[in-house]
Amino acid sequence: LAKTTQPISMDSYEGQEVNITCSHNNIATNDYITWYQQFPSQGPRFIIQGYKTKVTNEVASLFIPADRKSSTLSLPRVSLSDTAVYYCLVESSNTGKLIFGQGTTLQVKP
Amino acid sequence: ETGVTQTPRHLVMGMTNKKSLKCEQHLGHNAMYWYKQSAKKPLELMFVYNFKEQTENNSVPSRFSPECPNSSHLFLHLHTLQPEDSALYLCASSQDHGEGPGELFFGEGSRLTVL
Protein backbone atom coordinates (compact mmCIF):
# COMPACT_ATOMS: atom_id res chain seq x y z
CA LEU A 1 0.00 0.00 0.00
CA ALA A 2 1.43 3.36 -1.03
CA LYS A 3 2.57 5.58 1.81
CA THR A 4 1.58 9.25 1.77
CA THR A 5 3.50 12.26 3.06
CA GLN A 6 1.90 15.63 3.70
CA PRO A 7 2.76 18.68 5.79
CA ILE A 8 1.88 18.37 9.47
CA SER A 9 0.31 21.82 9.63
CA MET A 10 -0.59 24.89 7.60
CA ASP A 11 -1.92 28.34 8.41
CA SER A 12 -4.11 30.48 6.21
CA TYR A 13 -6.40 33.48 6.38
CA GLU A 14 -10.05 33.74 5.54
CA GLY A 15 -10.75 34.25 1.85
CA GLN A 16 -7.46 32.78 0.68
CA GLU A 17 -7.03 29.74 -1.53
CA VAL A 18 -5.29 26.89 0.26
CA ASN A 19 -3.30 24.19 -1.50
CA ILE A 20 -2.23 21.09 0.41
CA THR A 21 0.20 18.83 -1.37
CA CYS A 22 0.61 15.15 -0.70
CA SER A 23 3.35 12.91 -2.03
CA HIS A 24 2.80 9.23 -2.79
CA ASN A 25 5.88 8.13 -4.66
CA ASN A 26 5.08 4.42 -4.82
CA ILE A 27 1.48 4.71 -5.93
CA ALA A 28 0.35 1.67 -7.92
CA THR A 29 -1.49 1.59 -11.22
CA ASN A 30 -4.78 0.62 -9.63
CA ASP A 31 -4.63 3.11 -6.76
CA TYR A 32 -6.91 6.11 -6.36
CA ILE A 33 -6.21 9.26 -4.35
CA THR A 34 -8.79 10.30 -1.78
CA TRP A 35 -8.98 13.22 0.62
CA TYR A 36 -10.93 13.38 3.88
CA GLN A 37 -11.62 16.22 6.31
CA GLN A 38 -11.94 15.75 10.06
CA PHE A 39 -13.18 18.18 12.70
CA PRO A 40 -12.33 17.61 16.39
CA SER A 41 -14.25 14.75 18.01
CA GLN A 42 -15.97 13.83 14.76
CA GLY A 43 -15.41 11.18 12.15
CA PRO A 44 -13.63 12.06 8.90
CA ARG A 45 -15.74 13.21 5.98
CA PHE A 46 -15.03 12.42 2.33
CA ILE A 47 -14.02 15.46 0.30
CA ILE A 48 -12.87 14.32 -3.11
CA GLN A 49 -11.35 11.42 -5.01
CA GLY A 50 -9.41 11.17 -8.25
CA TYR A 51 -7.20 9.02 -10.41
CA LYS A 52 -5.46 11.48 -12.71
CA THR A 53 -5.55 15.07 -14.05
CA LYS A 54 -8.10 17.28 -12.32
CA VAL A 55 -11.28 16.64 -10.40
CA THR A 56 -13.56 19.38 -9.11
CA ASN A 57 -16.65 19.33 -6.95
CA GLU A 58 -18.59 21.92 -4.99
CA VAL A 59 -16.10 21.81 -2.12
CA ALA A 60 -12.61 21.42 -3.59
CA SER A 61 -10.41 20.62 -6.54
CA LEU A 62 -7.87 17.85 -6.79
CA PHE A 63 -4.87 18.16 -9.09
CA ILE A 64 -2.91 15.06 -10.02
CA PRO A 65 0.11 15.32 -12.32
CA ALA A 66 0.79 12.79 -15.05
CA ASP A 67 3.23 10.72 -12.97
CA ARG A 68 0.67 10.55 -10.11
CA LYS A 69 3.43 10.65 -7.51
CA SER A 70 1.82 13.61 -5.80
CA SER A 71 -1.53 15.35 -5.58
CA THR A 72 -2.75 18.76 -4.46
CA LEU A 73 -6.00 19.49 -2.71
CA SER A 74 -7.16 23.02 -3.43
CA LEU A 75 -9.70 24.74 -1.18
CA PRO A 76 -10.97 28.00 -2.69
CA ARG A 77 -11.61 30.99 -0.44
CA VAL A 78 -11.38 29.24 2.91
CA SER A 79 -13.40 30.31 5.93
CA LEU A 80 -12.90 29.78 9.65
CA SER A 81 -15.07 26.67 9.45
CA ASP A 82 -12.52 25.03 7.17
CA THR A 83 -10.17 24.69 10.13
CA ALA A 84 -9.72 20.92 10.36
CA VAL A 85 -7.36 18.04 9.71
CA TYR A 86 -7.08 16.99 6.06
CA TYR A 87 -6.03 13.46 5.20
CA CYS A 88 -4.59 12.29 1.92
CA LEU A 89 -5.03 8.59 1.29
CA VAL A 90 -4.13 6.19 -1.46
CA GLU A 91 -6.75 3.53 -1.95
CA SER A 92 -6.23 0.34 -3.86
CA SER A 93 -9.03 -0.42 -6.27
CA ASN A 94 -8.18 -4.09 -5.74
CA THR A 95 -8.42 -4.26 -1.97
CA GLY A 96 -10.31 -1.09 -1.10
CA LYS A 97 -7.99 -0.77 1.88
CA LEU A 98 -7.78 2.74 3.35
CA ILE A 99 -4.89 3.67 5.64
CA PHE A 100 -4.90 7.11 7.25
CA GLY A 101 -1.67 9.02 7.82
CA GLN A 102 -0.98 11.93 10.16
CA GLY A 103 -2.92 14.41 8.08
CA THR A 104 -2.44 18.17 7.71
CA THR A 105 -3.89 20.41 10.38
CA LEU A 106 -5.16 23.53 8.63
CA GLN A 107 -5.71 26.58 10.81
CA VAL A 108 -7.71 29.37 9.18
CA LYS A 109 -7.32 32.74 10.87
CA PRO A 110 -9.60 35.78 10.63
CA GLU B 1 -25.88 13.45 9.64
CA THR B 2 -23.87 10.81 7.80
CA GLY B 3 -26.29 7.92 8.12
CA VAL B 4 -23.98 6.17 10.58
CA THR B 5 -24.99 6.34 14.23
CA GLN B 6 -22.77 5.38 17.12
CA THR B 7 -23.77 4.88 20.75
CA PRO B 8 -22.82 5.76 23.36
CA ARG B 9 -21.05 8.99 22.42
CA HIS B 10 -19.09 8.92 25.67
CA LEU B 11 -18.18 5.98 27.90
CA VAL B 12 -16.13 5.77 31.07
CA MET B 13 -15.25 2.31 32.32
CA GLY B 14 -12.99 0.62 34.78
CA MET B 15 -10.43 -1.95 33.74
CA THR B 16 -12.58 -4.83 35.01
CA ASN B 17 -15.81 -3.71 33.35
CA LYS B 18 -17.46 -5.17 30.29
CA LYS B 19 -19.14 -2.75 27.92
CA SER B 20 -20.12 -2.57 24.27
CA LEU B 21 -20.06 0.07 21.57
CA LYS B 22 -22.81 0.02 18.99
CA CYS B 23 -22.87 1.23 15.40
CA GLU B 24 -25.82 1.33 13.04
CA GLN B 25 -25.90 2.43 9.43
CA HIS B 26 -28.99 3.38 7.43
CA LEU B 27 -27.28 3.59 4.06
CA GLY B 28 -27.78 0.07 2.75
CA HIS B 29 -24.04 -0.54 2.76
CA ASN B 30 -22.46 -3.96 2.90
CA ALA B 31 -19.14 -3.15 4.58
CA MET B 32 -18.53 -1.85 8.08
CA TYR B 33 -15.35 -0.85 9.88
CA TRP B 34 -13.97 -0.06 13.31
CA TYR B 35 -11.19 2.51 13.59
CA LYS B 36 -9.36 3.69 16.70
CA GLN B 37 -8.07 7.24 17.05
CA SER B 38 -5.80 7.99 19.98
CA ALA B 39 -4.68 11.48 20.86
CA LYS B 40 -2.17 12.91 18.38
CA LYS B 41 -2.17 9.69 16.34
CA PRO B 42 -3.61 8.78 12.96
CA LEU B 43 -6.66 6.61 12.68
CA GLU B 44 -5.86 2.92 13.06
CA LEU B 45 -7.96 0.40 11.19
CA MET B 46 -9.06 -2.33 13.60
CA PHE B 47 -11.62 -4.55 11.90
CA VAL B 48 -13.39 -4.84 8.55
CA TYR B 49 -16.63 -6.68 7.90
CA ASN B 50 -17.97 -7.31 4.42
CA PHE B 51 -21.42 -8.87 4.06
CA LYS B 52 -21.31 -9.74 7.80
CA GLU B 53 -18.06 -11.65 7.48
CA GLN B 54 -14.88 -10.40 9.11
CA THR B 55 -12.31 -9.82 6.40
CA GLU B 56 -9.65 -7.96 8.35
CA ASN B 57 -8.33 -7.99 11.89
CA ASN B 58 -5.25 -5.77 12.18
CA SER B 59 -3.64 -7.58 15.10
CA VAL B 60 -6.14 -6.17 17.55
CA PRO B 61 -5.85 -7.50 21.14
CA SER B 62 -8.50 -10.02 22.11
CA ARG B 63 -9.91 -7.68 24.76
CA PHE B 64 -11.65 -6.05 21.79
CA SER B 65 -14.26 -8.38 20.34
CA PRO B 66 -16.28 -7.28 17.29
CA GLU B 67 -19.67 -8.61 16.30
CA CYS B 68 -21.61 -8.02 13.10
CA PRO B 69 -25.06 -9.65 13.27
CA ASN B 70 -26.17 -8.09 9.97
CA SER B 71 -24.92 -5.58 7.43
CA SER B 72 -26.54 -2.69 9.27
CA HIS B 73 -25.18 -3.27 12.75
CA LEU B 74 -21.71 -3.53 14.20
CA PHE B 75 -20.68 -3.93 17.81
CA LEU B 76 -17.39 -3.69 19.62
CA HIS B 77 -17.40 -5.62 22.89
CA LEU B 78 -14.89 -4.37 25.44
CA HIS B 79 -13.52 -6.28 28.42
CA THR B 80 -10.50 -5.99 30.68
CA LEU B 81 -9.30 -2.86 28.93
CA GLN B 82 -6.21 -0.87 29.79
CA PRO B 83 -5.93 2.91 30.28
CA GLU B 84 -3.98 3.13 27.01
CA ASP B 85 -7.13 1.91 25.23
CA SER B 86 -8.72 5.27 25.95
CA ALA B 87 -9.45 6.78 22.54
CA LEU B 88 -12.11 7.82 20.06
CA TYR B 89 -13.57 4.72 18.43
CA LEU B 90 -14.99 5.39 15.00
CA CYS B 91 -17.34 3.23 13.01
CA ALA B 92 -17.61 3.59 9.26
CA SER B 93 -19.48 1.97 6.42
CA SER B 94 -19.07 1.75 2.66
CA GLN B 95 -21.04 0.23 -0.19
CA ASP B 96 -18.73 -2.76 -0.15
CA HIS B 97 -15.11 -3.58 0.52
CA GLY B 98 -12.55 -4.67 -2.01
CA GLU B 99 -14.65 -3.88 -5.05
CA GLY B 100 -12.85 -0.72 -6.05
CA PRO B 101 -12.34 2.72 -4.57
CA GLY B 102 -15.23 4.00 -2.61
CA GLU B 103 -16.29 6.43 0.05
CA LEU B 104 -16.28 5.76 3.77
CA PHE B 105 -19.11 7.22 5.82
CA PHE B 106 -18.09 7.71 9.43
CA GLY B 107 -20.12 8.04 12.57
CA GLU B 108 -19.33 10.71 15.14
CA GLY B 109 -17.44 8.27 17.29
CA SER B 110 -17.58 6.92 20.83
CA ARG B 111 -15.16 8.61 23.21
CA LEU B 112 -13.89 5.90 25.58
CA THR B 113 -12.06 6.58 28.82
CA VAL B 114 -10.61 3.64 30.75
CA LEU B 115 -9.82 4.38 34.38
PDB file of C-alpha atoms in Angstrom, chain B residues 39-96:
ATOM      1  CA  ALA B  39      -4.680  11.482  20.862  1.00  0.00           C
ATOM      2  CA  LYS B  40      -2.167  12.907  18.378  1.00  0.00           C
ATOM      3  CA  LYS B  41      -2.170   9.694  16.343  1.00  0.00           C
ATOM      4  CA  PRO B  42      -3.613   8.783  12.964  1.00  0.00           C
ATOM      5  CA  LEU B  43      -6.658   6.609  12.675  1.00  0.00           C
ATOM      6  CA  GLU B  44      -5.863   2.923  13.055  1.00  0.00           C
ATOM      7  CA  LEU B  45      -7.963   0.403  11.191  1.00  0.00           C
ATOM      8  CA  MET B  46      -9.060  -2.333  13.603  1.00  0.00           C
ATOM      9  CA  PHE B  47     -11.617  -4.551  11.895  1.00  0.00           C
ATOM     10  CA  VAL B  48     -13.387  -4.839   8.550  1.00  0.00           C
ATOM     11  CA  TYR B  49     -16.630  -6.679   7.902  1.00  0.00           C
ATOM     12  CA  ASN B  50     -17.970  -7.311   4.421  1.00  0.00           C
ATOM     13  CA  PHE B  51     -21.419  -8.870   4.060  1.00  0.00           C
ATOM     14  CA  LYS B  52     -21.311  -9.738   7.801  1.00  0.00           C
ATOM     15  CA  GLU B  53     -18.062 -11.645   7.476  1.00  0.00           C
ATOM     16  CA  GLN B  54     -14.876 -10.397   9.112  1.00  0.00           C
ATOM     17  CA  THR B  55     -12.310  -9.820   6.397  1.00  0.00           C
ATOM     18  CA  GLU B  56      -9.646  -7.959   8.346  1.00  0.00           C
ATOM     19  CA  ASN B  57      -8.325  -7.986  11.886  1.00  0.00           C
ATOM     20  CA  ASN B  58      -5.255  -5.766  12.184  1.00  0.00           C
ATOM     21  CA  SER B  59      -3.640  -7.580  15.101  1.00  0.00           C
ATOM     22  CA  VAL B  60      -6.137  -6.168  17.548  1.00  0.00           C
ATOM     23  CA  PRO B  61      -5.852  -7.504  21.144  1.00  0.00           C
ATOM     24  CA  SER B  62      -8.504 -10.024  22.107  1.00  0.00           C
ATOM     25  CA  ARG B  63      -9.905  -7.680  24.757  1.00  0.00           C
ATOM     26  CA  PHE B  64     -11.650  -6.049  21.788  1.00  0.00           C
ATOM     27  CA  SER B  65     -14.256  -8.375  20.336  1.00  0.00           C
ATOM     28  CA  PRO B  66     -16.278  -7.280  17.286  1.00  0.00           C
ATOM     29  CA  GLU B  67     -19.675  -8.610  16.301  1.00  0.00           C
ATOM     30  CA  CYS B  68     -21.608  -8.016  13.100  1.00  0.00           C
ATOM     31  CA  PRO B  69     -25.061  -9.647  13.265  1.00  0.00           C
ATOM     32  CA  ASN B  70     -26.168  -8.090   9.974  1.00  0.00           C
ATOM     33  CA  SER B  71     -24.920  -5.583   7.434  1.00  0.00           C
ATOM     34  CA  SER B  72     -26.540  -2.687   9.270  1.00  0.00           C
ATOM     35  CA  HIS B  73     -25.183  -3.266  12.754  1.00  0.00           C
ATOM     36  CA  LEU B  74     -21.711  -3.533  14.196  1.00  0.00           C
ATOM     37  CA  PHE B  75     -20.684  -3.926  17.814  1.00  0.00           C
ATOM     38  CA  LEU B  76     -17.387  -3.693  19.621  1.00  0.00           C
ATOM     39  CA  HIS B  77     -17.403  -5.615  22.891  1.00  0.00           C
ATOM     40  CA  LEU B  78     -14.889  -4.372  25.439  1.00  0.00           C
ATOM     41  CA  HIS B  79     -13.518  -6.279  28.416  1.00  0.00           C
ATOM     42  CA  THR B  80     -10.505  -5.993  30.676  1.00  0.00           C
ATOM     43  CA  LEU B  81      -9.304  -2.860  28.934  1.00  0.00           C
ATOM     44  CA  GLN B  82      -6.213  -0.869  29.792  1.00  0.00           C
ATOM     45  CA  PRO B  83      -5.926   2.909  30.283  1.00  0.00           C
ATOM     46  CA  GLU B  84      -3.984   3.128  27.005  1.00  0.00           C
ATOM     47  CA  ASP B  85      -7.131   1.907  25.230  1.00  0.00           C
ATOM     48  CA  SER B  86      -8.721   5.269  25.947  1.00  0.00           C
ATOM     49  CA  ALA B  87      -9.450   6.783  22.538  1.00  0.00           C
ATOM     50  CA  LEU B  88     -12.110   7.818  20.061  1.00  0.00           C
ATOM     51  CA  TYR B  89     -13.571   4.717  18.428  1.00  0.00           C
ATOM     52  CA  LEU B  90     -14.989   5.392  15.004  1.00  0.00           C
ATOM     53  CA  CYS B  91     -17.341   3.234  13.011  1.00  0.00           C
ATOM     54  CA  ALA B  92     -17.609   3.587   9.258  1.00  0.00           C
ATOM     55  CA  SER B  93     -19.480   1.965   6.421  1.00  0.00           C
ATOM     56  CA  SER B  94     -19.075   1.751   2.662  1.00  0.00           C
ATOM     57  CA  GLN B  95     -21.037   0.233  -0.185  1.00  0.00           C
ATOM     58  CA  ASP B  96     -18.728  -2.764  -0.151  1.00  0.00           C
TER      59      ASP B  96
END
